[in-house]
Amino acid sequence: MGAVYRFLLTPRWLAVSLLALLAVPVCVFMGSWQLSRFEWRVNEHRTAAQDQRKVAEAPPVPLAKVLPDPRADVQDDDANRIVSATGSYDTAHQLLVPGRTLDDRNGYYVLTPLRLSGGAALPVVRGWLPGSASAAQHRGTVPPAPAGTVTVTGAMQYPETTESPDVDTSGTLPSGQLGIISGASLVNLLPYPVYNGWITATHPAAPLKAVPPAEAPGSSLDLKAFQNLGYTGQWFVFAGFVVFMWFRFVRREAEARADAALGILPGDPDGPDDGPDTPEAPLTPGPDGAEAPAEHDPTPATQAS
């Protein structure tokens, strides 16, 4: 080590270097831990997506295996599961769900309660149609539901909430329309018990178009995953910043000590400042014979008239 850097062996600089030496691995460890949390969340999301895909591709199961009774809740493992139910459509209480988009087009869902043998009804979204729900109601152009006993196959869906996309919570919809698909919103509109979950028909009759199953709540990467990724970058930046600042402080200290050894004061690379040169005043004989600086009369001489 050169003589200029011997100050690194002083107690103060040994403490600074030790602190930096400890801070770097701590920052790297924390960044690696945050990265592992992000990877864990990504793997969990990938696994959940694969499980849901398997559920959606599985053969239909009876509704009773998913919702034993109208008061039962849809379980996470049953989201988007294909179920089958047998009953008859209650066309007298058919509802339209406005403001729903499909393929970037605005339209509405056609929801018809399916009365089961026990008396309760399963909400069935028979399909989607483009245009205005109010106009379709006025013209009476909504395709009627099949009459008689039918067996419906569809994907089980969670009840919608006020945070679900495209829902209407204004409370100003006209009669015959529904803003949120859930048992809580239907219980006051239908004169019989309603299942809490609902299904979207897999094979609707033309011109209705099938409504794709909604993504189950919590199945997508949430904000916490991206927070972990952001914290990962921050910790690694902190580690690099510690190393950068240590080298910068060492260099400044070395330069300051080198300048001091050359007699250069801080802020003055040319050495000590003796001030500007001033001409010396001429010496004149004093009253006792000794030479003394001539007095300078600041008053300008005036020309005699």
CSV table of N, CA and C in Angstrom, one decimal, residues 123-232:
chain,number,residue,atom,x,y,z
A,123,PRO,N,-78.4,-18.9,-11.4
A,123,PRO,CA,-78.3,-17.9,-12.4
A,123,PRO,C,-77.4,-18.4,-13.6
A,124,VAL,N,-78.0,-18.3,-14.8
A,124,VAL,CA,-77.2,-18.8,-16.0
A,124,VAL,C,-77.1,-17.6,-17.0
A,125,VAL,N,-75.9,-17.3,-17.3
A,125,VAL,CA,-75.6,-16.3,-18.3
A,125,VAL,C,-75.6,-17.1,-19.7
A,126,ARG,N,-76.7,-17.0,-20.4
A,126,ARG,CA,-76.9,-17.8,-21.6
A,126,ARG,C,-76.0,-17.3,-22.7
A,127,GLY,N,-75.5,-16.0,-22.7
A,127,GLY,CA,-74.6,-15.5,-23.7
A,127,GLY,C,-74.5,-14.0,-23.7
A,128,TRP,N,-73.8,-13.5,-24.7
A,128,TRP,CA,-73.6,-12.1,-24.8
A,128,TRP,C,-74.1,-11.6,-26.2
A,129,LEU,N,-74.6,-10.4,-26.2
A,129,LEU,CA,-75.1,-9.8,-27.4
A,129,LEU,C,-74.6,-8.3,-27.5
A,130,PRO,N,-74.3,-7.9,-28.7
A,130,PRO,CA,-73.8,-6.5,-28.9
A,130,PRO,C,-74.9,-5.5,-28.8
A,131,GLY,N,-74.6,-4.3,-28.5
A,131,GLY,CA,-75.6,-3.2,-28.5
A,131,GLY,C,-76.1,-2.8,-27.2
A,132,SER,N,-77.2,-2.1,-27.1
A,132,SER,CA,-77.8,-1.5,-25.9
A,132,SER,C,-78.8,-2.5,-25.3
A,133,ALA,N,-78.7,-2.7,-24.1
A,133,ALA,CA,-79.7,-3.6,-23.4
A,133,ALA,C,-81.0,-2.9,-23.4
A,134,SER,N,-81.1,-1.6,-23.1
A,134,SER,CA,-82.4,-0.9,-23.1
A,134,SER,C,-83.1,-1.0,-24.5
A,135,ALA,N,-82.3,-0.8,-25.5
A,135,ALA,CA,-82.9,-0.9,-26.9
A,135,ALA,C,-83.4,-2.3,-27.2
A,136,ALA,N,-82.7,-3.3,-26.8
A,136,ALA,CA,-83.1,-4.7,-27.0
A,136,ALA,C,-84.4,-5.0,-26.2
A,137,GLN,N,-84.5,-4.4,-25.0
A,137,GLN,CA,-85.7,-4.6,-24.2
A,137,GLN,C,-86.9,-4.0,-24.9
A,138,HIS,N,-86.6,-2.8,-25.4
A,138,HIS,CA,-87.7,-2.0,-26.1
A,138,HIS,C,-88.2,-2.7,-27.4
A,139,ARG,N,-87.3,-3.2,-28.1
A,139,ARG,CA,-87.7,-3.9,-29.4
A,139,ARG,C,-88.1,-5.3,-29.2
A,140,GLY,N,-87.7,-5.9,-28.0
A,140,GLY,CA,-88.1,-7.3,-27.8
A,140,GLY,C,-87.3,-8.3,-28.6
A,141,THR,N,-86.0,-8.0,-28.9
A,141,THR,CA,-85.2,-8.8,-29.8
A,141,THR,C,-84.3,-9.8,-29.1
A,142,VAL,N,-84.4,-9.9,-27.7
A,142,VAL,CA,-83.6,-10.8,-27.0
A,142,VAL,C,-84.1,-12.2,-27.3
A,143,PRO,N,-83.2,-13.1,-27.7
A,143,PRO,CA,-83.6,-14.5,-28.0
A,143,PRO,C,-84.2,-15.2,-26.8
A,144,PRO,N,-85.3,-15.9,-27.0
A,144,PRO,CA,-86.0,-16.5,-25.9
A,144,PRO,C,-85.2,-17.8,-25.4
A,145,ALA,N,-85.3,-18.1,-24.1
A,145,ALA,CA,-84.7,-19.3,-23.6
A,145,ALA,C,-85.4,-20.6,-24.1
A,146,PRO,N,-84.8,-21.7,-24.2
A,146,PRO,CA,-85.5,-22.9,-24.5
A,146,PRO,C,-86.5,-23.3,-23.5
A,147,ALA,N,-87.6,-23.8,-24.0
A,147,ALA,CA,-88.8,-24.2,-23.1
A,147,ALA,C,-88.6,-25.6,-22.6
A,148,GLY,N,-89.3,-25.9,-21.5
A,148,GLY,CA,-89.2,-27.3,-21.0
A,148,GLY,C,-88.0,-27.6,-20.2
A,149,THR,N,-87.8,-28.8,-19.9
A,149,THR,CA,-86.6,-29.3,-19.1
A,149,THR,C,-85.4,-29.3,-20.0
A,150,VAL,N,-84.3,-28.7,-19.5
A,150,VAL,CA,-83.1,-28.6,-20.2
A,150,VAL,C,-81.9,-29.0,-19.3
A,151,THR,N,-80.8,-29.4,-19.9
A,151,THR,CA,-79.6,-29.6,-19.1
A,151,THR,C,-78.6,-28.6,-19.6
A,152,VAL,N,-78.1,-27.8,-18.7
A,152,VAL,CA,-77.2,-26.7,-19.1
A,152,VAL,C,-75.8,-27.0,-18.5
A,153,THR,N,-74.8,-26.8,-19.4
A,153,THR,CA,-73.4,-27.0,-19.0
A,153,THR,C,-72.7,-25.7,-19.1
A,154,GLY,N,-72.0,-25.3,-18.0
A,154,GLY,CA,-71.3,-24.0,-18.0
A,154,GLY,C,-70.2,-24.0,-17.0
A,155,ALA,N,-69.4,-22.9,-17.0
A,155,ALA,CA,-68.3,-22.7,-16.1
A,155,ALA,C,-68.8,-22.0,-14.8
A,156,MET,N,-68.4,-22.6,-13.7
A,156,MET,CA,-68.8,-22.0,-12.4
A,156,MET,C,-68.1,-20.7,-12.1
A,157,GLN,N,-68.8,-19.7,-11.7
A,157,GLN,CA,-68.2,-18.3,-11.5
A,157,GLN,C,-68.4,-17.9,-10.1
A,158,TYR,N,-67.5,-17.1,-9.6
A,158,TYR,CA,-67.6,-16.4,-8.3
A,158,TYR,C,-68.7,-15.3,-8.4
A,159,PRO,N,-69.4,-15.1,-7.3
A,159,PRO,CA,-70.3,-13.9,-7.3
A,159,PRO,C,-69.5,-12.6,-7.5
A,160,GLU,N,-70.1,-11.7,-8.3
A,160,GLU,CA,-69.4,-10.5,-8.6
A,160,GLU,C,-69.6,-9.5,-7.4
A,161,THR,N,-68.6,-8.6,-7.3
A,161,THR,CA,-68.6,-7.6,-6.2
A,161,THR,C,-68.5,-6.2,-6.9
A,162,THR,N,-68.5,-5.2,-6.0
A,162,THR,CA,-68.4,-3.8,-6.5
A,162,THR,C,-67.1,-3.6,-7.2
A,163,GLU,N,-66.1,-4.4,-6.9
A,163,GLU,CA,-64.7,-4.2,-7.4
A,163,GLU,C,-64.5,-5.1,-8.7
A,164,SER,N,-65.5,-5.8,-9.1
A,164,SER,CA,-65.4,-6.6,-10.4
A,164,SER,C,-65.5,-5.7,-11.6
A,165,PRO,N,-64.8,-6.0,-12.7
A,165,PRO,CA,-64.8,-5.2,-13.8
A,165,PRO,C,-66.2,-5.1,-14.5
A,166,ASP,N,-66.5,-3.9,-15.0
A,166,ASP,CA,-67.8,-3.7,-15.8
A,166,ASP,C,-69.1,-3.7,-15.0
A,167,VAL,N,-69.0,-3.8,-13.7
A,167,VAL,CA,-70.2,-3.9,-12.9
A,167,VAL,C,-70.8,-2.5,-12.9
A,168,ASP,N,-72.1,-2.4,-12.7
A,168,ASP,CA,-72.9,-1.1,-12.6
A,168,ASP,C,-73.4,-1.0,-11.2
A,169,THR,N,-72.9,-0.1,-10.4
A,169,THR,CA,-73.3,0.1,-9.0
A,169,THR,C,-74.1,1.4,-8.9
A,170,SER,N,-74.6,2.0,-10.0
A,170,SER,CA,-75.3,3.3,-9.9
A,170,SER,C,-76.6,3.1,-9.2
A,171,GLY,N,-77.2,2.0,-9.3
A,171,GLY,CA,-78.6,1.8,-8.8
A,171,GLY,C,-79.7,2.5,-9.6
A,172,THR,N,-79.4,2.9,-10.8
A,172,THR,CA,-80.3,3.6,-11.6
A,172,THR,C,-80.8,2.8,-12.9
A,173,LEU,N,-80.4,1.5,-12.9
A,173,LEU,CA,-80.8,0.7,-14.0
A,173,LEU,C,-82.3,0.5,-14.1
A,174,PRO,N,-82.9,0.4,-15.3
A,174,PRO,CA,-84.3,0.2,-15.4
A,174,PRO,C,-84.7,-1.2,-15.0
A,175,SER,N,-86.0,-1.4,-14.9
A,175,SER,CA,-86.5,-2.7,-14.5
A,175,SER,C,-86.1,-3.7,-15.6
A,176,GLY,N,-85.8,-4.9,-15.2
A,176,GLY,CA,-85.4,-5.9,-16.1
A,176,GLY,C,-83.9,-6.0,-16.4
A,177,GLN,N,-83.1,-5.1,-15.7
A,177,GLN,CA,-81.7,-5.1,-15.9
A,177,GLN,C,-81.0,-5.3,-14.6
A,178,LEU,N,-79.7,-5.8,-14.6
A,178,LEU,CA,-79.0,-6.1,-13.4
A,178,LEU,C,-77.6,-5.6,-13.5
A,179,GLY,N,-77.1,-5.0,-12.5
A,179,GLY,CA,-75.7,-4.4,-12.5
A,179,GLY,C,-74.7,-5.4,-12.0
A,180,ILE,N,-74.9,-6.2,-11.0
A,180,ILE,CA,-74.0,-7.1,-10.4
A,180,ILE,C,-74.6,-8.5,-10.4
A,181,ILE,N,-73.8,-9.5,-10.9
A,181,ILE,CA,-74.3,-10.9,-10.9
A,181,ILE,C,-73.9,-11.6,-9.6
A,182,SER,N,-74.8,-11.7,-8.7
A,182,SER,CA,-74.6,-12.4,-7.4
A,182,SER,C,-75.9,-12.7,-6.8
A,183,GLY,N,-75.8,-13.7,-5.8
A,183,GLY,CA,-77.0,-14.1,-5.1
A,183,GLY,C,-77.6,-12.9,-4.3
A,184,ALA,N,-76.7,-12.1,-3.8
A,184,ALA,CA,-77.2,-11.0,-3.0
A,184,ALA,C,-78.0,-10.0,-3.8
A,185,SER,N,-77.6,-9.8,-5.1
A,185,SER,CA,-78.3,-8.8,-5.9
A,185,SER,C,-79.6,-9.4,-6.5
A,186,LEU,N,-79.7,-10.7,-6.5
A,186,LEU,CA,-80.8,-11.4,-7.1
A,186,LEU,C,-81.9,-11.8,-6.1
A,187,VAL,N,-81.5,-11.8,-4.9
A,187,VAL,CA,-82.5,-12.3,-3.9
A,187,VAL,C,-83.7,-11.4,-3.8
A,188,ASN,N,-83.6,-10.1,-4.0
A,188,ASN,CA,-84.7,-9.2,-4.0
A,188,ASN,C,-85.5,-9.1,-5.3
A,189,LEU,N,-85.0,-9.8,-6.3
A,189,LEU,CA,-85.6,-9.7,-7.6
A,189,LEU,C,-86.3,-11.0,-8.0
A,190,LEU,N,-86.0,-12.1,-7.3
A,190,LEU,CA,-86.6,-13.4,-7.7
A,190,LEU,C,-87.4,-13.9,-6.5
A,191,PRO,N,-88.5,-14.5,-6.7
A,191,PRO,CA,-89.4,-15.0,-5.6
A,191,PRO,C,-89.0,-16.4,-5.1
A,192,TYR,N,-87.8,-16.8,-5.2
A,192,TYR,CA,-87.4,-18.1,-4.8
A,192,TYR,C,-85.9,-18.0,-4.4
A,193,PRO,N,-85.4,-19.0,-3.7
A,193,PRO,CA,-83.9,-19.0,-3.3
A,193,PRO,C,-83.0,-19.0,-4.6
A,194,VAL,N,-81.9,-18.4,-4.4
A,194,VAL,CA,-80.9,-18.3,-5.5
A,194,VAL,C,-79.6,-18.8,-5.1
A,195,TYR,N,-78.9,-19.6,-5.9
A,195,TYR,CA,-77.6,-20.0,-5.6
A,195,TYR,C,-76.6,-18.8,-5.6
A,196,ASN,N,-75.6,-18.9,-4.8
A,196,ASN,CA,-74.7,-17.8,-4.6
A,196,ASN,C,-73.7,-17.7,-5.9
A,197,GLY,N,-73.4,-18.8,-6.5
A,197,GLY,CA,-72.6,-18.8,-7.7
A,197,GLY,C,-73.4,-18.8,-8.9
A,198,TRP,N,-72.8,-18.6,-10.0
A,198,TRP,CA,-73.5,-18.6,-11.3
A,198,TRP,C,-72.6,-19.2,-12.4
A,199,ILE,N,-73.2,-19.6,-13.5
A,199,ILE,CA,-72.5,-20.2,-14.5
A,199,ILE,C,-72.7,-19.4,-15.9
A,200,THR,N,-71.7,-19.5,-16.7
A,200,THR,CA,-71.7,-19.0,-18.0
A,200,THR,C,-71.8,-20.1,-19.0
A,201,ALA,N,-72.9,-20.2,-19.8
A,201,ALA,CA,-73.1,-21.3,-20.7
A,201,ALA,C,-72.0,-21.6,-21.6
A,202,THR,N,-71.6,-22.9,-21.8
A,202,THR,CA,-70.5,-23.2,-22.7
A,202,THR,C,-70.9,-23.2,-24.1
A,203,HIS,N,-72.1,-23.6,-24.5
A,203,HIS,CA,-72.5,-23.7,-25.9
A,203,HIS,C,-73.8,-22.9,-26.0
A,204,PRO,N,-73.8,-21.6,-26.1
A,204,PRO,CA,-75.1,-20.8,-26.2
A,204,PRO,C,-75.6,-21.0,-27.7
A,205,ALA,N,-76.9,-20.8,-27.8
A,205,ALA,CA,-77.6,-20.9,-29.1
A,205,ALA,C,-77.4,-19.5,-29.8
A,206,ALA,N,-77.1,-19.6,-31.1
A,206,ALA,CA,-77.0,-18.4,-31.9
A,206,ALA,C,-78.3,-17.5,-31.8
A,207,PRO,N,-78.1,-16.2,-31.8
A,207,PRO,CA,-76.9,-15.4,-32.1
A,207,PRO,C,-76.1,-15.1,-30.8
A,208,LEU,N,-76.5,-15.7,-29.7
A,208,LEU,CA,-75.7,-15.4,-28.5
A,208,LEU,C,-74.3,-15.9,-28.6
A,209,LYS,N,-73.4,-15.2,-28.0
A,209,LYS,CA,-72.0,-15.6,-28.0
A,209,LYS,C,-71.6,-16.0,-26.6
A,210,ALA,N,-70.7,-17.0,-26.5
A,210,ALA,CA,-70.3,-17.5,-25.2
A,210,ALA,C,-69.5,-16.5,-24.5
A,211,VAL,N,-69.8,-16.3,-23.2
A,211,VAL,CA,-69.1,-15.4,-22.3
A,211,VAL,C,-67.9,-16.2,-21.7
A,212,PRO,N,-66.7,-15.8,-21.9
A,212,PRO,CA,-65.5,-16.5,-21.4
A,212,PRO,C,-65.5,-16.4,-19.9
A,213,PRO,N,-65.1,-17.5,-19.2
A,213,PRO,CA,-65.1,-17.5,-17.7
A,213,PRO,C,-64.1,-16.3,-17.2
A,214,ALA,N,-64.6,-15.7,-16.1
A,214,ALA,CA,-63.8,-14.7,-15.5
A,214,ALA,C,-62.6,-15.3,-14.7
A,215,GLU,N,-61.5,-14.5,-14.6
A,215,GLU,CA,-60.4,-15.0,-13.9
A,215,GLU,C,-60.7,-15.0,-12.4
A,216,ALA,N,-60.4,-16.1,-11.7
A,216,ALA,CA,-60.7,-16.2,-10.3
A,216,ALA,C,-59.9,-15.1,-9.5
A,217,PRO,N,-60.6,-14.6,-8.4
A,217,PRO,CA,-59.9,-13.6,-7.6
A,217,PRO,C,-58.6,-14.1,-7.0
A,218,GLY,N,-57.6,-13.3,-7.1
A,218,GLY,CA,-56.3,-13.7,-6.5
A,218,GLY,C,-55.5,-14.7,-7.4
A,219,SER,N,-55.9,-15.0,-8.6
A,219,SER,CA,-55.2,-15.9,-9.4
A,219,SER,C,-54.1,-15.2,-10.3
A,220,SER,N,-54.2,-13.9,-10.4
A,220,SER,CA,-53.2,-13.1,-11.1
A,220,SER,C,-52.1,-12.6,-10.2
A,221,LEU,N,-51.0,-12.2,-10.8
A,221,LEU,CA,-49.9,-11.6,-10.1
A,221,LEU,C,-50.4,-10.3,-9.4
A,222,ASP,N,-50.3,-10.2,-8.1
A,222,ASP,CA,-50.8,-9.1,-7.4
A,222,ASP,C,-49.7,-8.0,-7.3
A,223,LEU,N,-50.0,-6.9,-6.6
A,223,LEU,CA,-49.1,-5.8,-6.4
A,223,LEU,C,-47.9,-6.3,-5.6
A,224,LYS,N,-48.1,-7.2,-4.7
A,224,LYS,CA,-47.0,-7.6,-3.8
A,224,LYS,C,-45.8,-8.2,-4.6
A,225,ALA,N,-46.2,-9.0,-5.6
A,225,ALA,CA,-45.1,-9.6,-6.4
A,225,ALA,C,-44.2,-8.5,-7.1
A,226,PHE,N,-44.8,-7.5,-7.6
A,226,PHE,CA,-44.1,-6.4,-8.3
A,226,PHE,C,-43.4,-5.6,-7.2
A,227,GLN,N,-43.9,-5.5,-6.0
A,227,GLN,CA,-43.2,-4.8,-4.9
A,227,GLN,C,-41.9,-5.6,-4.6
A,228,ASN,N,-42.0,-6.9,-4.5
A,228,ASN,CA,-40.8,-7.7,-4.3
A,228,ASN,C,-39.7,-7.5,-5.3
A,229,LEU,N,-40.2,-7.4,-6.6
A,229,LEU,CA,-39.2,-7.1,-7.7
A,229,LEU,C,-38.6,-5.8,-7.6
A,230,GLY,N,-39.4,-4.8,-7.2
A,230,GLY,CA,-38.9,-3.4,-7.0
A,230,GLY,C,-37.9,-3.3,-5.8
A,231,TYR,N,-38.2,-4.0,-4.7
A,231,TYR,CA,-37.3,-4.0,-3.6
A,231,TYR,C,-36.0,-4.7,-3.9
A,232,THR,N,-36.1,-5.7,-4.8
A,232,THR,CA,-34.8,-6.4,-5.2
A,232,THR,C,-33.9,-5.4,-5.9
